[in-house]
């Protein structure tokens, strides 16, 4: 009986605090994306927006590690029994990718644009039973500083 109570408490805490932290993080991401929208970022090696002569370039990177909460871990385990998309992990990876790109952009204030954006994703900690515990996302690219822009 004690184990069931502990399980229910962990599920409730995971759901409540996880949902609060996720919504707060999404609000922060949306606000910072709005502020950094003026900085074009492309995955190709050709600049997406024409600009003047290149003053200098700089390798920039942003990384983030985000952990999954207990509620999502249990939901994902249940989902694995039946198959299909695991939406609880999709939001985890979405937040991590967007946060990594934002951190990359915040490293190069004054840049005209970022080219060759690459994103690497890895699981750095596995939970019990080889489940996902934490996900790391690394975004890197080349910031171009142009004259007269």
Tab-separated table of C-alpha atoms in Angstrom:
chain	number	residue	atom	x	y	z
A	1	UNK	CA	0.000	0.000	0.000
A	2	UNK	CA	2.873	2.361	0.824
A	3	UNK	CA	4.406	1.823	-2.593
A	4	UNK	CA	1.123	2.700	-4.280
A	5	UNK	CA	0.882	5.920	-2.276
A	6	UNK	CA	4.464	6.831	-3.189
A	7	UNK	CA	3.722	6.082	-6.848
A	8	UNK	CA	0.579	8.238	-6.840
A	9	UNK	CA	2.370	11.106	-5.067
A	10	UNK	CA	5.266	10.972	-7.534
A	11	UNK	CA	2.826	10.925	-10.457
A	12	UNK	CA	0.926	13.911	-9.067
A	13	UNK	CA	4.113	15.864	-8.351
A	14	UNK	CA	5.539	14.972	-11.757
A	15	UNK	CA	2.352	16.056	-13.494
A	16	UNK	CA	1.947	19.290	-11.538
A	17	UNK	CA	5.495	20.553	-11.400
A	18	UNK	CA	6.375	19.163	-14.814
A	19	UNK	CA	3.434	20.905	-16.441
A	20	UNK	CA	4.236	24.166	-14.627
A	21	UNK	CA	7.933	24.042	-15.586
A	22	UNK	CA	7.136	23.158	-19.181
A	23	UNK	CA	4.601	25.953	-19.650
A	24	UNK	CA	6.959	28.469	-18.029
A	25	UNK	CA	9.777	27.306	-20.305
A	26	UNK	CA	7.573	27.570	-23.408
A	27	UNK	CA	6.626	31.148	-22.440
A	28	UNK	CA	10.312	32.018	-22.067
A	29	UNK	CA	11.124	30.406	-25.413
A	30	UNK	CA	8.315	32.272	-27.209
A	31	UNK	CA	9.431	35.617	-25.782
A	32	UNK	CA	13.099	35.084	-26.655
A	33	UNK	CA	12.223	33.801	-30.149
A	34	UNK	CA	10.236	36.985	-30.722
A	35	UNK	CA	13.233	39.104	-29.652
A	36	UNK	CA	15.692	37.152	-31.820
A	37	UNK	CA	13.456	36.817	-34.891
A	38	UNK	CA	15.523	39.451	-36.726
A	39	UNK	CA	18.511	37.089	-36.920
A	40	UNK	CA	18.011	34.762	-39.916
A	41	UNK	CA	19.287	31.242	-39.404
A	42	UNK	CA	19.620	28.707	-42.219
A	43	UNK	CA	20.862	25.139	-42.344
A	44	UNK	CA	22.535	25.578	-45.733
A	45	UNK	CA	25.977	27.021	-46.322
A	46	UNK	CA	24.637	29.832	-48.500
A	47	UNK	CA	23.349	32.924	-46.728
A	48	UNK	CA	19.596	33.162	-46.961
A	49	UNK	CA	19.500	36.958	-47.015
A	50	UNK	CA	21.854	39.058	-49.146
A	51	UNK	CA	24.181	41.374	-47.266
A	52	UNK	CA	27.318	43.482	-47.791
A	53	UNK	CA	30.894	42.306	-47.443
A	54	UNK	CA	31.756	39.908	-44.640
A	55	UNK	CA	33.568	41.555	-41.753
A	56	UNK	CA	34.218	38.361	-39.823
A	57	UNK	CA	32.768	34.951	-39.022
A	58	UNK	CA	32.500	33.065	-35.755
A	59	UNK	CA	31.681	29.508	-34.743
A	60	UNK	CA	28.787	29.670	-32.290
A	61	UNK	CA	27.161	26.918	-30.266
A	62	UNK	CA	24.365	26.503	-27.799
A	63	UNK	CA	23.588	23.427	-25.774
A	64	UNK	CA	20.980	22.382	-23.262
A	65	UNK	CA	20.168	19.354	-21.144
A	66	UNK	CA	16.556	18.808	-20.178
A	67	UNK	CA	15.307	16.036	-17.948
A	68	UNK	CA	12.001	14.263	-18.271
A	69	UNK	CA	9.698	14.296	-15.256
A	70	UNK	CA	8.377	11.204	-13.553
A	71	UNK	CA	4.846	11.573	-14.952
A	72	UNK	CA	6.031	11.720	-18.557
A	73	UNK	CA	8.362	8.814	-17.998
A	74	UNK	CA	5.479	6.643	-16.790
A	75	UNK	CA	3.203	7.793	-19.619
A	76	UNK	CA	5.925	7.019	-22.162
A	77	UNK	CA	6.426	3.563	-20.668
A	78	UNK	CA	2.704	2.877	-20.960
A	79	UNK	CA	2.720	4.208	-24.514
A	80	UNK	CA	5.552	1.819	-25.411
A	81	UNK	CA	3.249	-1.085	-24.600
A	82	UNK	CA	0.796	-0.084	-27.313
A	83	UNK	CA	3.052	1.665	-29.817
A	84	UNK	CA	2.539	4.972	-31.578
A	85	UNK	CA	3.945	8.435	-31.070
A	86	UNK	CA	5.175	9.373	-27.624
A	87	UNK	CA	3.914	12.925	-27.293
A	88	UNK	CA	5.333	13.325	-23.816
A	89	UNK	CA	8.841	12.993	-25.259
A	90	UNK	CA	8.057	15.096	-28.325
A	91	UNK	CA	7.551	18.208	-26.220
A	92	UNK	CA	10.790	17.437	-24.346
A	93	UNK	CA	12.819	17.295	-27.564
A	94	UNK	CA	10.993	20.311	-29.029
A	95	UNK	CA	11.834	22.461	-26.012
A	96	UNK	CA	15.438	21.286	-26.012
A	97	UNK	CA	15.973	22.040	-29.716
A	98	UNK	CA	14.380	25.472	-29.534
A	99	UNK	CA	16.322	26.350	-26.370
A	100	UNK	CA	19.637	25.246	-27.919
A	101	UNK	CA	19.040	27.396	-31.018
A	102	UNK	CA	18.119	30.367	-28.818
A	103	UNK	CA	21.285	29.976	-26.770
A	104	UNK	CA	23.265	29.822	-30.009
A	105	UNK	CA	21.665	33.045	-31.246
A	106	UNK	CA	22.247	34.785	-27.910
A	107	UNK	CA	26.000	34.153	-28.271
A	108	UNK	CA	26.329	36.353	-31.330
A	109	UNK	CA	24.646	39.706	-30.777
A	110	UNK	CA	25.266	41.945	-33.769
A	111	UNK	CA	25.572	39.097	-36.258
A	112	UNK	CA	23.876	39.507	-39.634
A	113	UNK	CA	22.867	35.861	-39.898
A	114	UNK	CA	23.795	32.311	-39.006
A	115	UNK	CA	24.531	29.702	-41.666
A	116	UNK	CA	25.267	25.977	-41.526
A	117	UNK	CA	23.070	25.425	-38.494
A	118	UNK	CA	23.407	21.837	-37.257
A	119	UNK	CA	21.604	20.183	-34.398
A	120	UNK	CA	22.835	17.104	-32.551
A	121	UNK	CA	20.635	15.237	-30.095
A	122	UNK	CA	21.665	12.587	-27.608
A	123	UNK	CA	20.427	10.912	-24.480
A	124	UNK	CA	22.991	11.512	-21.759
A	125	UNK	CA	21.275	9.746	-18.921
A	126	UNK	CA	19.025	6.763	-19.148
A	127	UNK	CA	16.387	6.187	-16.573
A	128	UNK	CA	15.506	2.859	-15.095
A	129	UNK	CA	14.905	0.187	-17.711
A	130	UNK	CA	16.885	2.064	-20.392
A	131	UNK	CA	14.212	4.744	-20.674
A	132	UNK	CA	15.083	8.319	-21.498
A	133	UNK	CA	16.154	10.296	-18.439
A	134	UNK	CA	17.690	13.429	-19.921
A	135	UNK	CA	18.207	14.671	-23.411
A	136	UNK	CA	21.044	16.892	-24.588
A	137	UNK	CA	20.787	19.047	-27.679
A	138	UNK	CA	23.743	20.851	-29.192
A	139	UNK	CA	23.168	23.477	-31.891
A	140	UNK	CA	26.115	24.947	-33.733
A	141	UNK	CA	26.679	27.078	-36.786
A	142	UNK	CA	28.632	29.956	-38.277
A	143	UNK	CA	27.686	33.506	-37.410
A	144	UNK	CA	28.372	36.030	-40.145
A	145	UNK	CA	29.049	39.642	-39.253
A	146	UNK	CA	28.619	41.875	-42.273
A	147	UNK	CA	29.602	45.491	-42.725
A	148	UNK	CA	26.847	48.039	-42.986
A	149	UNK	CA	24.055	45.737	-41.831
